[in-house]
mmCIF file with all atom_site columns, C-alpha atoms in Angstrom:
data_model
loop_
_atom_site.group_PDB
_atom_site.id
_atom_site.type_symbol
_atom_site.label_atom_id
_atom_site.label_alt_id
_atom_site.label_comp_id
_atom_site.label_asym_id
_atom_site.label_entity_id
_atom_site.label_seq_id
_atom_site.pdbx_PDB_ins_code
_atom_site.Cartn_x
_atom_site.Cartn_y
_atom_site.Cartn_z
_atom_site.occupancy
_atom_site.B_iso_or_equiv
_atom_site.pdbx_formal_charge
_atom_site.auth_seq_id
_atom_site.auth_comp_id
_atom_site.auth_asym_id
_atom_site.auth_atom_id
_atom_site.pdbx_PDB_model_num
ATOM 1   C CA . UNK A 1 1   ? 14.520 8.188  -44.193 1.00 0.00 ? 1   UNK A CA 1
ATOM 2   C CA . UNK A 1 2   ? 18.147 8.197  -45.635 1.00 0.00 ? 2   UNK A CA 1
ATOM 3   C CA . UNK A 1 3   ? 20.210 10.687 -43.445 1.00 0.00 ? 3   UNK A CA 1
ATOM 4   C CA . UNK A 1 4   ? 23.600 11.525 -45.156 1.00 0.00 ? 4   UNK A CA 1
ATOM 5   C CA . UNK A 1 5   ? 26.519 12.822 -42.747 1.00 0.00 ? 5   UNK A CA 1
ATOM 6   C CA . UNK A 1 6   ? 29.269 14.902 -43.340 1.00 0.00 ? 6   UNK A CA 1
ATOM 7   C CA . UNK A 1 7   ? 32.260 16.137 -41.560 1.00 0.00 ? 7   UNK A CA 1
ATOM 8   C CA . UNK A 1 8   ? 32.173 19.756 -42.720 1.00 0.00 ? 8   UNK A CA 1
ATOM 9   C CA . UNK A 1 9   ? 29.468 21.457 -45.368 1.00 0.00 ? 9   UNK A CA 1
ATOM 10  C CA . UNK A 1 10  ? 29.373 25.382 -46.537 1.00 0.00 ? 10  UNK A CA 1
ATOM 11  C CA . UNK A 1 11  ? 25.766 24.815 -46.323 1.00 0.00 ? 11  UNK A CA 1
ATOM 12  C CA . UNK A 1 12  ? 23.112 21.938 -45.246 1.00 0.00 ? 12  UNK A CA 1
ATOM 13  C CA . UNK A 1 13  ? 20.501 23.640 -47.393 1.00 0.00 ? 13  UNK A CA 1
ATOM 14  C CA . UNK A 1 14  ? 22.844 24.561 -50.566 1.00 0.00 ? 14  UNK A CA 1
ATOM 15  C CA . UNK A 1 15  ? 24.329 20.583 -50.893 1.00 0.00 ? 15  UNK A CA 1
ATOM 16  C CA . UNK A 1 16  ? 20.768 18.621 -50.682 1.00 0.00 ? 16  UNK A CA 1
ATOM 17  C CA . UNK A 1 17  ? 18.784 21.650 -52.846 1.00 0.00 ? 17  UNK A CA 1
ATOM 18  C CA . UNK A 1 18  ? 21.484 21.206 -55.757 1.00 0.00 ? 18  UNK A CA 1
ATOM 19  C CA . UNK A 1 19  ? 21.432 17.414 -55.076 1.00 0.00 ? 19  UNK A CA 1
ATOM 20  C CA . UNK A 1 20  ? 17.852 17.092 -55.326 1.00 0.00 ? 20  UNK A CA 1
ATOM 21  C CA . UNK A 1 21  ? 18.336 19.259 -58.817 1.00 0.00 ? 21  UNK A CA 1
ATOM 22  C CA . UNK A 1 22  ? 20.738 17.176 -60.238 1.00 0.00 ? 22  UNK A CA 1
ATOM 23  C CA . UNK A 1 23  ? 18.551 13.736 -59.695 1.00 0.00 ? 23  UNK A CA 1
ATOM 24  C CA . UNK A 1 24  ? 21.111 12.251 -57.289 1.00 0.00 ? 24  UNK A CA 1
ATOM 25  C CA . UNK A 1 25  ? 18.812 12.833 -54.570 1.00 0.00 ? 25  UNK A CA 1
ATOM 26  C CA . UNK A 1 26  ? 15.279 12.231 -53.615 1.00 0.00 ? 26  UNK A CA 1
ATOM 27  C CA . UNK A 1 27  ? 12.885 13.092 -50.909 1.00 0.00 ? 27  UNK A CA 1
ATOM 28  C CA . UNK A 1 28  ? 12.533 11.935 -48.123 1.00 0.00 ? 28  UNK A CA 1
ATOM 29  C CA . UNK A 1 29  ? 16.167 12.709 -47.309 1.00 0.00 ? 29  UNK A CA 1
ATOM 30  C CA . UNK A 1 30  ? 18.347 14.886 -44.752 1.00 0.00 ? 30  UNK A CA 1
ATOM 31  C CA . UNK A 1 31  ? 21.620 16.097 -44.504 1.00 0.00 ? 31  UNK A CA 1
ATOM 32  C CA . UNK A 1 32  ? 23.596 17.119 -41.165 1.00 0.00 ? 32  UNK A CA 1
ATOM 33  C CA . UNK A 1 33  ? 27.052 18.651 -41.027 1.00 0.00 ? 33  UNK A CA 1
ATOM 34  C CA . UNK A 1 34  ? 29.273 18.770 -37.740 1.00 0.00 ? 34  UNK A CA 1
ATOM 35  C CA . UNK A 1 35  ? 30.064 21.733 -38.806 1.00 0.00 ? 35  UNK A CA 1
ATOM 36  C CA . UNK A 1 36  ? 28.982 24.617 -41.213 1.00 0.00 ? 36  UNK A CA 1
ATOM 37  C CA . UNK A 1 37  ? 30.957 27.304 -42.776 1.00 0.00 ? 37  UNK A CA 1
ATOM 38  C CA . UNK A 1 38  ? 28.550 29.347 -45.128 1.00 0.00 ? 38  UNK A CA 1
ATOM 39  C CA . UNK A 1 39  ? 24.947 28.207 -43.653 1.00 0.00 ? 39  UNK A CA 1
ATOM 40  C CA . UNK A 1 40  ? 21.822 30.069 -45.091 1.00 0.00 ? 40  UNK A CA 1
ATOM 41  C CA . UNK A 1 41  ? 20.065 31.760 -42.779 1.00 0.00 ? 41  UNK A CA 1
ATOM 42  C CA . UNK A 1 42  ? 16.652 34.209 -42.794 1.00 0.00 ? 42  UNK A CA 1
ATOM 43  C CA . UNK A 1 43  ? 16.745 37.064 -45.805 1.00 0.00 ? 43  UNK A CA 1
ATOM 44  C CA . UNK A 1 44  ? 19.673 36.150 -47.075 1.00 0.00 ? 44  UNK A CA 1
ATOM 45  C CA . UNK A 1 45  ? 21.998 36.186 -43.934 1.00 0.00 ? 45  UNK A CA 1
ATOM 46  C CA . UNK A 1 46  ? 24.398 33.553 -43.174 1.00 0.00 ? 46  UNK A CA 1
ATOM 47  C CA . UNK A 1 47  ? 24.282 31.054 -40.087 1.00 0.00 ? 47  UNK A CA 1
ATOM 48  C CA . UNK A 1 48  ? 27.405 29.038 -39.483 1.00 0.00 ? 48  UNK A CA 1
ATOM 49  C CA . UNK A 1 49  ? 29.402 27.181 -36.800 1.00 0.00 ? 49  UNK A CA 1
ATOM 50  C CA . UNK A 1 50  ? 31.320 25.140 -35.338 1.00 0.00 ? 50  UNK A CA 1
ATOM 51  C CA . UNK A 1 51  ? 31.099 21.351 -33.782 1.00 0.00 ? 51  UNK A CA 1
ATOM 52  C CA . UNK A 1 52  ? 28.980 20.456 -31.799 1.00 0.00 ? 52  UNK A CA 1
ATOM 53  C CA . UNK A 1 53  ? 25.938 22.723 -32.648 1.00 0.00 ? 53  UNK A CA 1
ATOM 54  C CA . UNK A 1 54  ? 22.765 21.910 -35.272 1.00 0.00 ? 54  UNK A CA 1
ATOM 55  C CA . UNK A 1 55  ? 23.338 22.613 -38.881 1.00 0.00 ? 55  UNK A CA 1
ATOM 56  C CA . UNK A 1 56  ? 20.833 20.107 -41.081 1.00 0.00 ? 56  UNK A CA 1
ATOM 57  C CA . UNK A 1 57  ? 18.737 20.112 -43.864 1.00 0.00 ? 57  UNK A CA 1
ATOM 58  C CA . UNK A 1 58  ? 15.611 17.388 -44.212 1.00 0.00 ? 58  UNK A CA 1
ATOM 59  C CA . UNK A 1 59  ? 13.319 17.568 -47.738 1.00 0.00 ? 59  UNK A CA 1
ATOM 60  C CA . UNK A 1 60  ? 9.887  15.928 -48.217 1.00 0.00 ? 60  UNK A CA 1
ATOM 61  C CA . UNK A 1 61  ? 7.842  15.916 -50.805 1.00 0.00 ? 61  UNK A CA 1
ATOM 62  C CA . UNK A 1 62  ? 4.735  17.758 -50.437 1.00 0.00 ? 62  UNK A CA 1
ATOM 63  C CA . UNK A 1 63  ? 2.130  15.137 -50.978 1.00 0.00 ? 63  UNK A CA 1
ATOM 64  C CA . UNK A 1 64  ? 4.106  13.602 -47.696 1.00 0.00 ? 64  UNK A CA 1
ATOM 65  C CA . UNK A 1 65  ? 2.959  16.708 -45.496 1.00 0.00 ? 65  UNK A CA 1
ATOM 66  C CA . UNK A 1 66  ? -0.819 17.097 -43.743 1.00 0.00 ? 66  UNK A CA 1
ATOM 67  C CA . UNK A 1 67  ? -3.016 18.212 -46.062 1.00 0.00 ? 67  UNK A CA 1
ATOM 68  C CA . UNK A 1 68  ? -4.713 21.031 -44.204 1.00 0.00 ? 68  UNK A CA 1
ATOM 69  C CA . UNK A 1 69  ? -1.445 22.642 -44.276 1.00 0.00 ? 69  UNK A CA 1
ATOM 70  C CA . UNK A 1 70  ? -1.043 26.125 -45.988 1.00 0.00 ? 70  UNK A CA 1
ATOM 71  C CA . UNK A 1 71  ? 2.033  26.487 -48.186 1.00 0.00 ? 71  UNK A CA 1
ATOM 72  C CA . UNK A 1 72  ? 2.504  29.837 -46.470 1.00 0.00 ? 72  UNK A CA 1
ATOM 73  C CA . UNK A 1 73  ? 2.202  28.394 -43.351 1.00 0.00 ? 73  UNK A CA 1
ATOM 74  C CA . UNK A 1 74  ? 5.376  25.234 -43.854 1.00 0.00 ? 74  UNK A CA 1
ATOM 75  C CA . UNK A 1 75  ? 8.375  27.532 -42.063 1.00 0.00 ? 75  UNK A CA 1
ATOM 76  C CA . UNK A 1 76  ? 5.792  28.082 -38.837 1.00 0.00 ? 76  UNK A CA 1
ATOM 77  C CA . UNK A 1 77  ? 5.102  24.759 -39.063 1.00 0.00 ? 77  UNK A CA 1
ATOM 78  C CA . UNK A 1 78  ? 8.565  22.855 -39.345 1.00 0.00 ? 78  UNK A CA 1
ATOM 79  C CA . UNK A 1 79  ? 10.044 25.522 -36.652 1.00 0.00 ? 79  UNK A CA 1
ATOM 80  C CA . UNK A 1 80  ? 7.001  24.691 -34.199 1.00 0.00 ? 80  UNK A CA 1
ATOM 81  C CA . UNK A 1 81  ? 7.798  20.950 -34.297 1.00 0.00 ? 81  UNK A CA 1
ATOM 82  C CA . UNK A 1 82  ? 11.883 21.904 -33.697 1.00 0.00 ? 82  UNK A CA 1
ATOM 83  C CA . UNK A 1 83  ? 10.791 23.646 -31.153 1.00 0.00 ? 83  UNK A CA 1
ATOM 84  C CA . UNK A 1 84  ? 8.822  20.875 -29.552 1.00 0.00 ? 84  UNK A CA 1
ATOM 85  C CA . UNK A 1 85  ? 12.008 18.601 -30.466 1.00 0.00 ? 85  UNK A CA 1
ATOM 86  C CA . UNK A 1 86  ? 14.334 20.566 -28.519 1.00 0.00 ? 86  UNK A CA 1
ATOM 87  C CA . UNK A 1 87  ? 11.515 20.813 -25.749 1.00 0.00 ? 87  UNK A CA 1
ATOM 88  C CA . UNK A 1 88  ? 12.008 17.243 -25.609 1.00 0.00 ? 88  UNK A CA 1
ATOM 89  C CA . UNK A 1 89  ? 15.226 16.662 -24.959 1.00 0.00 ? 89  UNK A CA 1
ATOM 90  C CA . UNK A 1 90  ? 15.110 19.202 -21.897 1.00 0.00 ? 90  UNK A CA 1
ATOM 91  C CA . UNK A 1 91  ? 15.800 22.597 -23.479 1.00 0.00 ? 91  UNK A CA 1
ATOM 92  C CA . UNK A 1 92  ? 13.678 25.567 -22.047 1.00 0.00 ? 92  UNK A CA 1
ATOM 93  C CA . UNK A 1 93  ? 13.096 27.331 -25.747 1.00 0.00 ? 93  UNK A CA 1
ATOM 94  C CA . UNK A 1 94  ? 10.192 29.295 -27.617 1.00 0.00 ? 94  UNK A CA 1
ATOM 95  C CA . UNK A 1 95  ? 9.123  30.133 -30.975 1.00 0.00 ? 95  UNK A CA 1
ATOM 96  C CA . UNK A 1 96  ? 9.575  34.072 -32.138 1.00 0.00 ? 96  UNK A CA 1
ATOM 97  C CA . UNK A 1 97  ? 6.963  34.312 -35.424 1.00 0.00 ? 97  UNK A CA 1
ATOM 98  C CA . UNK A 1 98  ? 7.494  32.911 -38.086 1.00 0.00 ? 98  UNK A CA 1
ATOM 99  C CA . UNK A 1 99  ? 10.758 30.778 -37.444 1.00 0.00 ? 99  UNK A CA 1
ATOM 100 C CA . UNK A 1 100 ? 13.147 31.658 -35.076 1.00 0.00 ? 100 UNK A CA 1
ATOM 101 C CA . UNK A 1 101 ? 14.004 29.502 -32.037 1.00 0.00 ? 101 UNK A CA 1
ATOM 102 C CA . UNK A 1 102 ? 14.441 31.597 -28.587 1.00 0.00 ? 102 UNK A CA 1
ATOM 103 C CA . UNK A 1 103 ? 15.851 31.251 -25.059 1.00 0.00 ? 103 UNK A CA 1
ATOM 104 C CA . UNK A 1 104 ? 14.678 33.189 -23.195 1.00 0.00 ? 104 UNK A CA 1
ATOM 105 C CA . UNK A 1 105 ? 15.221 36.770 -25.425 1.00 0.00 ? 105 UNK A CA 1
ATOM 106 C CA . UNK A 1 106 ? 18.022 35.078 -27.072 1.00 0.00 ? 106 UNK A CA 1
ATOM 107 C CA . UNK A 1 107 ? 18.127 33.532 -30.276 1.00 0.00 ? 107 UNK A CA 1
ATOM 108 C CA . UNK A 1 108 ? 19.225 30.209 -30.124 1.00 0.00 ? 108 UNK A CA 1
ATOM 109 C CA . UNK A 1 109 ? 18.415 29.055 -33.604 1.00 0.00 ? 109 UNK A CA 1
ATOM 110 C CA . UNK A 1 110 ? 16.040 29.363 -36.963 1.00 0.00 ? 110 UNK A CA 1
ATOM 111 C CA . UNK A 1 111 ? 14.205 27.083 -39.711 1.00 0.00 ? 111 UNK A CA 1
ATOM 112 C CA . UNK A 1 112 ? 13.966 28.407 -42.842 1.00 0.00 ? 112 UNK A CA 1
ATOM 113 C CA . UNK A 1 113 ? 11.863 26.551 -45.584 1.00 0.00 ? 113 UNK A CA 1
ATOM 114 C CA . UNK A 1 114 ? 12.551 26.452 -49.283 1.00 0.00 ? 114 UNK A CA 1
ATOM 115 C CA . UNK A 1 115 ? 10.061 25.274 -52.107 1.00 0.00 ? 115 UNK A CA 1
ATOM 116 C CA . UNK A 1 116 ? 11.113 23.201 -54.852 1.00 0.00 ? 116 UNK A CA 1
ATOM 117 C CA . UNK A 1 117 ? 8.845  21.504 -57.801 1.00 0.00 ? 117 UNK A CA 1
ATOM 118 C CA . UNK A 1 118 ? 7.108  19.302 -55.444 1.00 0.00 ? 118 UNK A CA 1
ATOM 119 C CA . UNK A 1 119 ? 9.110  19.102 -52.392 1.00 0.00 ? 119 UNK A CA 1
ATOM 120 C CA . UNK A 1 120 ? 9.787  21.120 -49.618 1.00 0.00 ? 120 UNK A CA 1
ATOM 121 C CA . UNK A 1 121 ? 13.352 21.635 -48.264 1.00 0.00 ? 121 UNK A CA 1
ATOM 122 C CA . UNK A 1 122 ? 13.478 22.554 -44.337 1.00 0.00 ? 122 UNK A CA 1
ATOM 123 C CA . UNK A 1 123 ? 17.398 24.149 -43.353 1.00 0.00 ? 123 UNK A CA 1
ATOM 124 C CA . UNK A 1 124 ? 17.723 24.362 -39.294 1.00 0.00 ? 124 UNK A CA 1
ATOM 125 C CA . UNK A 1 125 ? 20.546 25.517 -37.670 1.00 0.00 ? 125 UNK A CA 1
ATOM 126 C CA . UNK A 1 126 ? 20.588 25.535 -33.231 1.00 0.00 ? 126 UNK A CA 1
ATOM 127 C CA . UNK A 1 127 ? 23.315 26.507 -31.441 1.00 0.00 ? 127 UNK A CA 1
ATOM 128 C CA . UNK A 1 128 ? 23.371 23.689 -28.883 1.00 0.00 ? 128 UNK A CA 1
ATOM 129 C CA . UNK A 1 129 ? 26.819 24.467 -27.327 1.00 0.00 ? 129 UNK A CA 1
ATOM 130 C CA . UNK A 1 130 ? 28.446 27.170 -28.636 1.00 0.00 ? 130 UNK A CA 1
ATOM 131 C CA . UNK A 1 131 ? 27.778 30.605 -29.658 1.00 0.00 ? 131 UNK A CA 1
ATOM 132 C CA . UNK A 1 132 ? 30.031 31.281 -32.873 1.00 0.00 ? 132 UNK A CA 1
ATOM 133 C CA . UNK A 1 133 ? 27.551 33.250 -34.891 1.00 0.00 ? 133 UNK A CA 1
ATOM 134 C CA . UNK A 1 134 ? 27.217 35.994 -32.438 1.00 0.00 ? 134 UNK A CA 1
ATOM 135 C CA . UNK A 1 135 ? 23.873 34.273 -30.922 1.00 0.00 ? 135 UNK A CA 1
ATOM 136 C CA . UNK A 1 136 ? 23.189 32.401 -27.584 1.00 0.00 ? 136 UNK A CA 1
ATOM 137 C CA . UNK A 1 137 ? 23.510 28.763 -26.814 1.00 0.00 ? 137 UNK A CA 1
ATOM 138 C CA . UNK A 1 138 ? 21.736 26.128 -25.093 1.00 0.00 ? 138 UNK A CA 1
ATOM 139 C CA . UNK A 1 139 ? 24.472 24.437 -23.313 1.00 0.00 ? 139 UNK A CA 1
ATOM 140 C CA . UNK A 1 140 ? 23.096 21.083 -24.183 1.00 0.00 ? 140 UNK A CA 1
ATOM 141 C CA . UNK A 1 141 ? 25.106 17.925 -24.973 1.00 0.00 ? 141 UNK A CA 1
ATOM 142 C CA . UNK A 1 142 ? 22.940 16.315 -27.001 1.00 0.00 ? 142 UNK A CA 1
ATOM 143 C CA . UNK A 1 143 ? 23.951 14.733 -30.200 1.00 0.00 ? 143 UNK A CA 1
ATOM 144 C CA . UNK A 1 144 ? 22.873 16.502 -33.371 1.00 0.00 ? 144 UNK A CA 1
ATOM 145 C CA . UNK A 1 145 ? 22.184 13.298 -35.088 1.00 0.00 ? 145 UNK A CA 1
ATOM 146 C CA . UNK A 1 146 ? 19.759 12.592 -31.981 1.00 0.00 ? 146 UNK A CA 1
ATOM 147 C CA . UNK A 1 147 ? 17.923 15.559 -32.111 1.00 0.00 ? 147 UNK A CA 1
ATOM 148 C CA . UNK A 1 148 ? 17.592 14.877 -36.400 1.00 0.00 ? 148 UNK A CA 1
ATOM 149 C CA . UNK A 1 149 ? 16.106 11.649 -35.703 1.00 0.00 ? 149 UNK A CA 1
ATOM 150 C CA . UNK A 1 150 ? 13.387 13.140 -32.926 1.00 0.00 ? 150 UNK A CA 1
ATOM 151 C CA . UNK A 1 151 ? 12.633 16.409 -35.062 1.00 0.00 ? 151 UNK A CA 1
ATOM 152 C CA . UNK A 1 152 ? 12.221 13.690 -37.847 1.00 0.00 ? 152 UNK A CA 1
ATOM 153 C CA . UNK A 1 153 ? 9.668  11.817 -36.431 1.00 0.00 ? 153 UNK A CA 1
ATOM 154 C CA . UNK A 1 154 ? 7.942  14.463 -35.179 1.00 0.00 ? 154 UNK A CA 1
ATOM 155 C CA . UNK A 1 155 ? 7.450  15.748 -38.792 1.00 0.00 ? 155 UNK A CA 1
ATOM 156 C CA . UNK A 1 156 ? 6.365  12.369 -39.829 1.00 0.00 ? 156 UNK A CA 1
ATOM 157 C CA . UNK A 1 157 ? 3.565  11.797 -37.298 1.00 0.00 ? 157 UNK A CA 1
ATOM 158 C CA . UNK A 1 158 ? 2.301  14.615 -39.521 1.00 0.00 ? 158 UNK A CA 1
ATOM 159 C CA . UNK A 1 159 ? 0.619  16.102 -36.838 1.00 0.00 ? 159 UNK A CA 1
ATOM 160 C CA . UNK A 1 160 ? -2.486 18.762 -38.445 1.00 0.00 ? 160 UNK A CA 1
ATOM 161 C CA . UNK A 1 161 ? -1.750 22.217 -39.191 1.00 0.00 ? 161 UNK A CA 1
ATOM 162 C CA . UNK A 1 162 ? -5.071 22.686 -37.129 1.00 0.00 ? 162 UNK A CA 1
ATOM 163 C CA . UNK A 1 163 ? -3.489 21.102 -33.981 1.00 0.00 ? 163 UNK A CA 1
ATOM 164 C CA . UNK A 1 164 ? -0.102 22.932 -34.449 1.00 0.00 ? 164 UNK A CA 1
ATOM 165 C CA . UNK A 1 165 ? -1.644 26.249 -34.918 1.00 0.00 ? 165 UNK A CA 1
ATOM 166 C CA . UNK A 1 166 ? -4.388 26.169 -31.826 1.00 0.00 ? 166 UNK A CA 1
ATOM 167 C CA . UNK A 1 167 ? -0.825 25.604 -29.621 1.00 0.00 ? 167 UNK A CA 1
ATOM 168 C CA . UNK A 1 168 ? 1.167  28.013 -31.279 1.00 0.00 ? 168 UNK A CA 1
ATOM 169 C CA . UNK A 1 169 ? -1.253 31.183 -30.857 1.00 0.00 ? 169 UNK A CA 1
ATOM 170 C CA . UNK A 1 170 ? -0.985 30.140 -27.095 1.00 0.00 ? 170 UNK A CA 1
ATOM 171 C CA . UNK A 1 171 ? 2.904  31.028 -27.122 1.00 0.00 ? 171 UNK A CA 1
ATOM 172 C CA . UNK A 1 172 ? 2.590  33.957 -30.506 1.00 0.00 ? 172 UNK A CA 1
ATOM 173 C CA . UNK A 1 173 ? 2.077  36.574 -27.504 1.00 0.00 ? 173 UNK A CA 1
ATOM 174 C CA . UNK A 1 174 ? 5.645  36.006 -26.206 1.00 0.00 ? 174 UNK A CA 1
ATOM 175 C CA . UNK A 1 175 ? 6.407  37.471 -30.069 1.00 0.00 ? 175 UNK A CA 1
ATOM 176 C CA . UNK A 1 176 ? 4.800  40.934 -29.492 1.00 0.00 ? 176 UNK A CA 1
ATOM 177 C CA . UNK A 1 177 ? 7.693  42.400 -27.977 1.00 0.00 ? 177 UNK A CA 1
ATOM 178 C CA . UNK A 1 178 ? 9.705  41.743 -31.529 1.00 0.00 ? 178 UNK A CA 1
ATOM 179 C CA . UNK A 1 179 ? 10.359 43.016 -34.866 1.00 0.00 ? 179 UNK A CA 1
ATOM 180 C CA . UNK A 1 180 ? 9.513  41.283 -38.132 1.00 0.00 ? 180 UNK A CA 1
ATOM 181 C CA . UNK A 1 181 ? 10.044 42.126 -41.510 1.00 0.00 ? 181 UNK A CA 1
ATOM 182 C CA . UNK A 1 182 ? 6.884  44.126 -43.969 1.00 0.00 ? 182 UNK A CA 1
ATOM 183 C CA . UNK A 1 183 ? 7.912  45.104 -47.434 1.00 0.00 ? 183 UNK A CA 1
ATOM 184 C CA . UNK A 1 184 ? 12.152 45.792 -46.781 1.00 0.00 ? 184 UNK A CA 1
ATOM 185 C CA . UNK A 1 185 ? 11.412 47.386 -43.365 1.00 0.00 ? 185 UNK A CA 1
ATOM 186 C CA . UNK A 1 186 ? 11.136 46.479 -39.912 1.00 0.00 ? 186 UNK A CA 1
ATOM 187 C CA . UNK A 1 187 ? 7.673  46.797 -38.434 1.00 0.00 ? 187 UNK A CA 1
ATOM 188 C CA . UNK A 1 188 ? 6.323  46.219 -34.477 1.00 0.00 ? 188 UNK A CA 1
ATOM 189 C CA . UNK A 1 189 ? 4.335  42.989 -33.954 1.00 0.00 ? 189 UNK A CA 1
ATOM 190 C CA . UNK A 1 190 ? 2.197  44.082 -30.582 1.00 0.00 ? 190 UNK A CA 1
ATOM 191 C CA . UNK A 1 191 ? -0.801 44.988 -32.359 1.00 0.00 ? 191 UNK A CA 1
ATOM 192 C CA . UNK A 1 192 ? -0.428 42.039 -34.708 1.00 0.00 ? 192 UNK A CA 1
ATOM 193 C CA . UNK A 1 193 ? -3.314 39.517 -35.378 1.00 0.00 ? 193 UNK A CA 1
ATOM 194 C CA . UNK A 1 194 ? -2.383 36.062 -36.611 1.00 0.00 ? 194 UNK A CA 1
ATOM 195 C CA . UNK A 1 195 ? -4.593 34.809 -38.882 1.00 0.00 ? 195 UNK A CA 1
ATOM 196 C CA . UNK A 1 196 ? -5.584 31.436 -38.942 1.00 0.00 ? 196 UNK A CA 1
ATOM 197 C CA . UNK A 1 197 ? -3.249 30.696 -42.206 1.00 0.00 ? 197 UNK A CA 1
ATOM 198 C CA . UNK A 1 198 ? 0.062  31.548 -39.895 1.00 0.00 ? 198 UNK A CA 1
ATOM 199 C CA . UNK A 1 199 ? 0.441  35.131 -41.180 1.00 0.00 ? 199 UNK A CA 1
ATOM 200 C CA . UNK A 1 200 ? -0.124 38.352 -39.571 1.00 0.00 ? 200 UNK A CA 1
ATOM 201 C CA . UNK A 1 201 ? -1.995 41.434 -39.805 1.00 0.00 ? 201 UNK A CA 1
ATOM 202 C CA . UNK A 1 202 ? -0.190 44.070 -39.559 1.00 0.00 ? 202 UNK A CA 1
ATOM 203 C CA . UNK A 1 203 ? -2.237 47.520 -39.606 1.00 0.00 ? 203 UNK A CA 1
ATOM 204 C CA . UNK A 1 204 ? -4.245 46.013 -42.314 1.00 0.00 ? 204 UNK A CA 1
ATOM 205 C CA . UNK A 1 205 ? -1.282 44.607 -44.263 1.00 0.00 ? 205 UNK A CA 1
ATOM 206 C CA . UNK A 1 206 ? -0.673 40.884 -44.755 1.00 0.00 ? 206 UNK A CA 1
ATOM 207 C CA . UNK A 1 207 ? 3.202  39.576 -43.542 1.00 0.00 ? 207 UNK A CA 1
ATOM 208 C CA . UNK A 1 208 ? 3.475  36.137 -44.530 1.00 0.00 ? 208 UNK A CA 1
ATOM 209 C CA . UNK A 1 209 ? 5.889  33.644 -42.871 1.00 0.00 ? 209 UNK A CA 1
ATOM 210 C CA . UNK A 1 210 ? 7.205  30.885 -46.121 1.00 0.00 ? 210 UNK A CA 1
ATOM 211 C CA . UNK A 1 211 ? 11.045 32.128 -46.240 1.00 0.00 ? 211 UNK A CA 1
#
């Protein structure tokens, strides 16, 4: 896979989306920043930050993904396997449904997944040493471009939606004691069933996880 680096990007996700647009890129490709200044983050939100922390962007196409895998299901998916990445490498973390990456009951870091024509564009940003967005840190020194490579190769085993799901409802309980997001409002996830897709049932309404 081609990895492009740069010193300093407004946003991971922004530069390869418009790049893939424009023709001058093509899947399978990922960008990393050192640092970010205008990073996308869940609903809208920004995520930036300075060096040393995780700001990069990866797109596949989707023929290149398993093919048991729901479309609704990709941002579960891709922040399951960053999870297991950073698991890897040492650092005690968790997955909050549908994409955020936890220490603890901080928030460390988040994937969020974008689709476009026939490829899928994952953005992931992990505060690995410092806290500038007003979340927690991990405290880690490992290299970004380390942790790209291993979260890279852990998407290309393509490992079965199957597999990753019968691990993750293991760990979904640690979830219940959160907040998501139902039709512009904040609803209570301890009653929550996840359904086999990766969403949830929520008092008999569906919340599903692609952001």
């Amino acid at each position: 896979m081609e990895i492009l680096s740069f010193d300093t990007l407004p946003s991971t996700q922004h530069y390869l989306t418009e790049a893939i647009r424009s023709g001058e890129l093509k899947p399978p490709v990922a960008v990393i920043a050192s640092e970010q200044t205008a990073g996308i983050g869940s609903r809208e939100n920004t995520w930036a930050g300075g060096r040393g922390n995780f700001f990069a962007s990866v797109a596949w196409s989707i023929r290149d993904l398993p093919e048991d895998l729901p479309a609704a299901s990709v941002s579960i998916y891709m922040a399951f396997l960053m999870k297991e990445s950073l698991r890897k490498i040492g650092a005690e973390v968790w997955m909050k449904w549908p994409n955020d990456l936890y220490s603890d009951r901080e928030k460390v870091g988040g994937v969020i997944t974008k689709k476009l024509s026939d490829f899928i564009v994952v953005g992931i940003g992990v505060n690995l040493k410092k806290n500038p967005n007003g979340y927690s840190a991990l405290d880690t020194d490992i290299s970004p471009l380390i942790l790209l490579n291993i979260f890279v190769e852990a998407v290309q085993k393509k490992p079965k939606w199957k597999q990753v799901f019968s691990q993750y409802k293991i760990e979904f309980d640690l979830s219940r004691s959160y907040e998501t997001h139902q039709d512009g409002r904040k609803v209570e996830m301890k009653n929550a069933v996840l359904c086999e897709d990766g969403s949830l049932d929520i008092d008999g309404g569906k919340v599903y996880s692609l952001r």
